[in-house]
Amino acid sequence: MLRNRMGATIRGNEVLVQEMHRPASVWKERYWMNPTISVLMPVWNRSRYLPQAIESVLAQTCADWELLVLDDGSTEDTRSVVTAYGDPRIHWLTAPHQGLVQTLNRGLALATGKFIARMDSDDICREDRFDVQLTFMKHHPDIDICGSFVNIIGGAGEPQWTYPQDHESIQAGLLFHNCLAHPTVFIRRETWNAGGFRYDPAFIHAEDYELWDRCAWSLRLAVIPENLVVYRMHENQVSTRHPGAQRASVKRLHERQLRRMRIPFTEDELELHCRLRDNVSQDARDQWIEKLVKHNDVMGTYSKEAFRRIAERLRLGQPAL
């Protein structure tokens, strides 16, 4: 049995992390090489879908990556699924169950690549996803985070999710809903770490939405208008299992956003804002959106042009492109 310098047991591509609570500065000394892309894939009892997710990473046309499978104390035999591939770029890291936020923050601290790619253990990457996003980031050095459109499988709604594409539109769109699909995100690690960004456990089950909103005021964001990830809908998703906690986190985020705009609002207006994309009356939606637009015209919190364009699409019940 071999051990690395941190006391973790090493068996080929398997790393049994015995003390994940150690400082990230210690874990940075682990034994594998620094790649261009670090892929963070948290997993908790998703062995049913995990092989497809891993194989879509293995099939990438860009081969310069490491895959950190962050096992959040699964009770299923995730280790066997991961280590069966025998690829030295794939690393299984496990710790006692802490939840998604702590697991992702640990993964962010362990990543060594120039770029960090997020992926869920139940989704599928298009085979050229990394190449497309890496090329985009090289051609747009001002962009710090990019996402993409997604195809949907397993759901009864739209087969594709689309998002605003330029920074100003994403920034404004985030006032209304999440404009970055979490498993499509591709991050420039240098500027990310310089800003000290991590997921906030205070916004449980909406931690990604809150993070992108926070990032949008100091980093630059973009979305590539291609379906680079297949997003799987199923009964064990957060929005299905924890809708109340998710709504509460989103409400706190919207309250923060409205205060940032310095717009006066009532509790009823805050509730309306949280339900703008639900089945609310057209008159109430129109009045609230008009109030937001007029206030932003005066205060200029968001790009006036981008804000008006997104607000109008929302008023018409269309995606906020």
XYZ file of C-alpha atoms in Angstrom:
321
model
C 0.000 0.000 0.000
C 1.361 3.398 -0.996
C 0.645 6.755 0.584
C 1.232 10.247 -0.716
C 2.654 13.002 1.440
C -0.769 13.860 2.894
C -1.415 10.349 4.191
C -3.924 9.433 1.492
C -3.919 5.842 0.324
C -2.907 5.546 -3.353
C -4.019 2.637 -5.517
C -3.340 3.559 -9.146
C -5.857 6.223 -10.088
C -7.702 5.886 -6.764
C -7.176 8.347 -3.941
C -8.933 7.440 -0.700
C -8.957 10.792 1.035
C -8.789 10.007 4.711
C -8.489 13.539 6.086
C -10.256 15.938 3.714
C -10.399 18.505 6.507
C -6.721 19.297 6.072
C -5.859 22.766 4.652
C -6.042 23.117 0.881
C -2.404 24.268 0.869
C -1.452 20.775 2.021
C -3.608 19.019 -0.560
C -2.073 21.120 -3.326
C 0.998 18.886 -3.000
C -0.820 15.806 -4.252
C 0.871 13.511 -6.675
C -0.761 14.140 -10.090
C 0.369 16.689 -12.667
C -1.166 20.070 -13.326
C -3.516 19.849 -16.339
C -5.071 22.593 -18.456
C -8.576 21.739 -17.209
C -9.714 20.497 -13.808
C -13.177 18.925 -14.030
C -15.150 19.003 -10.780
C -17.814 16.291 -10.583
C -19.508 15.978 -7.183
C -21.395 12.741 -6.631
C -23.649 11.431 -3.919
C -25.345 8.098 -4.634
C -25.611 8.617 -8.399
C -23.889 5.419 -9.554
C -26.797 4.770 -11.937
C -25.837 7.703 -14.164
C -22.164 8.122 -13.247
C -20.676 5.885 -15.995
C -22.292 7.947 -18.767
C -21.009 11.158 -17.209
C -17.440 9.868 -16.847
C -17.415 8.334 -20.329
C -18.493 11.642 -21.854
C -15.393 13.202 -20.262
C -13.191 10.368 -21.510
C -14.573 10.913 -25.028
C -13.528 14.585 -25.119
C -11.503 15.696 -28.138
C -9.385 17.695 -25.677
C -7.383 15.226 -23.584
C -5.546 17.676 -21.278
C -7.714 17.386 -18.173
C -8.029 15.863 -14.731
C -11.375 14.637 -13.446
C -11.916 15.046 -9.708
C -14.841 12.823 -8.741
C -15.797 14.333 -5.376
C -17.636 11.587 -3.533
C -19.735 13.180 -0.780
C -19.898 10.104 1.417
C -21.959 7.939 -0.924
C -23.448 4.765 0.509
C -23.355 3.196 -2.955
C -20.128 1.709 -4.298
C -19.044 4.788 -6.211
C -15.385 3.881 -5.812
C -15.690 0.750 -7.938
C -17.461 2.639 -10.704
C -14.781 5.329 -10.825
C -11.640 3.253 -10.420
C -12.754 0.637 -12.975
C -11.721 2.998 -15.783
C -8.050 2.800 -14.841
C -7.299 6.228 -16.318
C -4.636 8.150 -14.346
C -6.430 11.436 -15.089
C -9.466 10.320 -13.067
C -9.263 10.728 -9.294
C -11.789 9.480 -6.762
C -11.800 11.606 -3.611
C -14.162 10.823 -0.782
C -15.048 12.396 2.537
C -17.876 12.065 5.067
C -21.165 13.481 3.801
C -21.095 17.298 3.997
C -23.470 18.408 1.276
C -22.937 19.916 -2.161
C -21.657 23.335 -1.082
C -18.799 22.045 1.063
C -17.966 19.348 -1.485
C -17.699 21.876 -4.316
C -15.640 24.291 -2.232
C -13.226 21.483 -1.423
C -12.985 20.669 -5.111
C -12.271 24.305 -5.965
C -9.418 24.297 -3.459
C -7.973 21.098 -4.941
C -8.199 22.092 -8.619
C -4.849 22.829 -10.254
C -5.822 23.407 -13.893
C -5.706 26.775 -15.625
C -9.442 26.336 -16.103
C -12.122 24.679 -13.989
C -14.999 22.882 -15.688
C -18.100 21.973 -13.701
C -20.067 18.879 -14.466
C -22.765 16.927 -12.672
C -22.588 13.179 -12.215
C -25.884 12.644 -14.034
C -25.230 14.789 -17.124
C -23.414 14.205 -20.426
C -20.853 16.423 -22.173
C -20.800 16.843 -25.922
C -17.537 15.331 -27.123
C -16.024 18.695 -28.108
C -17.274 20.645 -25.089
C -13.839 21.285 -23.569
C -12.299 22.215 -26.912
C -15.114 24.672 -27.683
C -14.946 26.368 -24.285
C -11.151 26.385 -24.159
C -10.977 27.989 -27.611
C -13.598 30.547 -26.632
C -11.697 31.535 -23.485
C -8.417 31.835 -25.377
C -10.056 34.116 -27.949
C -11.829 36.169 -25.250
C -9.235 36.866 -22.548
C -11.604 39.377 -20.926
C -14.104 36.626 -20.076
C -13.649 34.846 -16.743
C -16.608 32.433 -16.775
C -18.459 30.954 -19.725
C -21.400 28.605 -19.908
C -23.486 27.232 -22.759
C -26.979 26.244 -23.829
C -28.141 22.751 -22.804
C -30.248 19.935 -24.210
C -32.766 18.441 -21.782
C -33.551 14.751 -21.387
C -36.038 13.164 -19.038
C -38.275 16.217 -18.692
C -41.716 17.087 -20.000
C -40.908 20.705 -20.849
C -38.681 22.411 -23.396
C -35.996 20.194 -24.998
C -33.454 23.037 -24.825
C -32.559 25.771 -22.352
C -31.131 28.988 -23.763
C -29.616 31.949 -21.934
C -28.411 35.524 -22.490
C -24.968 35.477 -24.086
C -23.113 38.748 -23.368
C -22.011 39.926 -19.936
C -24.388 42.885 -19.632
C -27.401 40.765 -20.558
C -26.386 37.953 -18.193
C -25.826 40.427 -15.370
C -29.263 41.965 -15.892
C -30.940 38.618 -16.485
C -29.670 37.309 -13.149
C -32.033 39.745 -11.434
C -34.876 37.540 -12.665
C -33.502 33.999 -12.854
C -30.336 31.912 -13.059
C -28.642 32.582 -16.407
C -25.816 30.041 -16.212
C -26.472 26.296 -16.305
C -24.283 25.007 -13.488
C -22.883 21.890 -15.237
C -21.822 23.956 -18.277
C -19.649 26.453 -16.415
C -15.996 26.852 -17.457
C -13.904 29.131 -15.197
C -10.595 30.940 -15.592
C -8.999 29.835 -12.322
C -6.488 32.677 -11.952
C -9.052 35.484 -11.849
C -11.517 33.284 -9.946
C -9.022 32.643 -7.163
C -7.914 36.276 -7.138
C -11.480 37.185 -6.218
C -11.660 34.488 -3.553
C -14.938 33.108 -4.891
C -16.550 30.138 -3.179
C -20.092 28.800 -2.845
C -22.033 30.300 0.082
C -23.757 27.721 2.337
C -26.257 30.403 3.388
C -27.924 29.960 -0.029
C -28.386 26.206 0.084
C -29.982 24.671 -3.017
C -29.484 27.959 -4.894
C -25.749 28.250 -4.219
C -24.813 28.445 -7.901
C -27.377 31.173 -8.681
C -26.124 33.296 -5.787
C -22.505 32.743 -6.806
C -23.018 33.837 -10.419
C -24.871 36.946 -9.247
C -21.946 37.793 -6.968
C -19.382 37.088 -9.683
C -21.202 39.265 -12.225
C -20.099 42.443 -10.423
C -16.345 41.779 -10.533
C -15.814 39.138 -13.226
C -17.066 38.988 -16.808
C -19.459 36.274 -17.910
C -20.525 34.857 -21.272
C -22.633 32.027 -22.661
C -21.753 30.126 -25.832
C -24.919 29.619 -27.932
C -24.332 25.897 -28.456
C -25.710 22.855 -26.639
C -22.505 21.576 -25.040
C -24.132 19.570 -22.244
C -27.083 17.199 -22.027
C -28.887 18.017 -18.772
C -30.793 15.153 -17.176
C -34.127 15.761 -15.428
C -35.198 13.182 -12.814
C -37.076 12.798 -9.557
C -34.024 13.121 -7.288
C -33.039 16.643 -8.327
C -32.775 19.445 -5.785
C -35.723 21.371 -7.236
C -37.868 18.269 -6.725
C -36.551 17.147 -3.336
C -36.019 20.548 -1.652
C -38.349 23.097 -3.323
C -39.089 25.000 -0.116
C -35.448 25.533 0.859
C -34.580 26.474 -2.708
C -37.376 29.061 -2.885
C -36.277 30.550 0.445
C -32.687 30.930 -0.778
C -33.808 32.484 -4.060
C -36.047 34.920 -2.168
C -33.104 36.084 -0.037
C -31.044 36.534 -3.178
C -33.777 38.571 -4.899
C -34.100 40.765 -1.812
C -30.349 41.456 -1.961
C -30.556 42.240 -5.667
C -33.430 44.684 -5.263
C -31.627 46.449 -2.421
C -28.578 46.716 -4.668
C -30.788 48.553 -7.163
C -31.934 50.834 -4.311
C -35.523 50.427 -5.414
C -38.244 50.673 -2.753
C -40.346 47.512 -2.592
C -42.966 45.908 -0.388
C -43.084 42.316 0.802
C -45.845 41.678 -1.740
C -43.649 43.076 -4.526
C -40.764 40.866 -3.426
C -43.061 37.841 -3.535
C -44.262 38.913 -6.988
C -40.674 39.270 -8.196
C -39.930 35.729 -7.032
C -42.912 34.440 -9.035
C -42.520 36.494 -12.224
C -42.010 33.395 -14.341
C -44.937 31.594 -12.727
C -48.624 32.011 -13.361
C -49.094 35.615 -12.153
C -51.511 38.138 -13.616
C -50.287 40.000 -16.678
C -51.241 43.368 -15.154
C -49.235 42.720 -11.982
C -46.252 41.513 -14.034
C -46.391 44.537 -16.346
C -46.636 47.042 -13.491
C -43.717 45.571 -11.586
C -41.484 45.266 -14.639
C -42.295 48.860 -15.634
C -41.315 50.012 -12.137
C -38.013 48.140 -12.395
C -37.226 49.546 -15.836
C -37.998 53.143 -14.857
C -35.920 52.858 -11.707
C -32.978 51.363 -13.583
C -33.217 54.150 -16.179
C -32.624 56.616 -13.363
C -30.107 54.696 -11.237
C -28.236 52.837 -13.998
C -27.472 49.790 -11.872
C -27.655 47.609 -14.971
C -26.977 48.367 -18.639
C -30.125 50.245 -19.630
C -30.276 48.699 -23.097
C -29.736 45.138 -21.859
C -32.156 45.593 -18.971
C -34.937 46.931 -21.190
C -34.464 44.114 -23.694
C -34.604 41.383 -21.053
C -37.479 43.021 -19.186
C -39.547 43.200 -22.360
C -38.970 39.545 -23.154
C -40.012 38.587 -19.636
C -43.122 40.745 -19.925
C -44.000 38.766 -23.068
C -43.281 35.468 -21.340
C -40.233 34.739 -23.508
C -36.752 33.489 -22.517
C -34.448 36.274 -21.329
C -32.028 36.125 -24.296
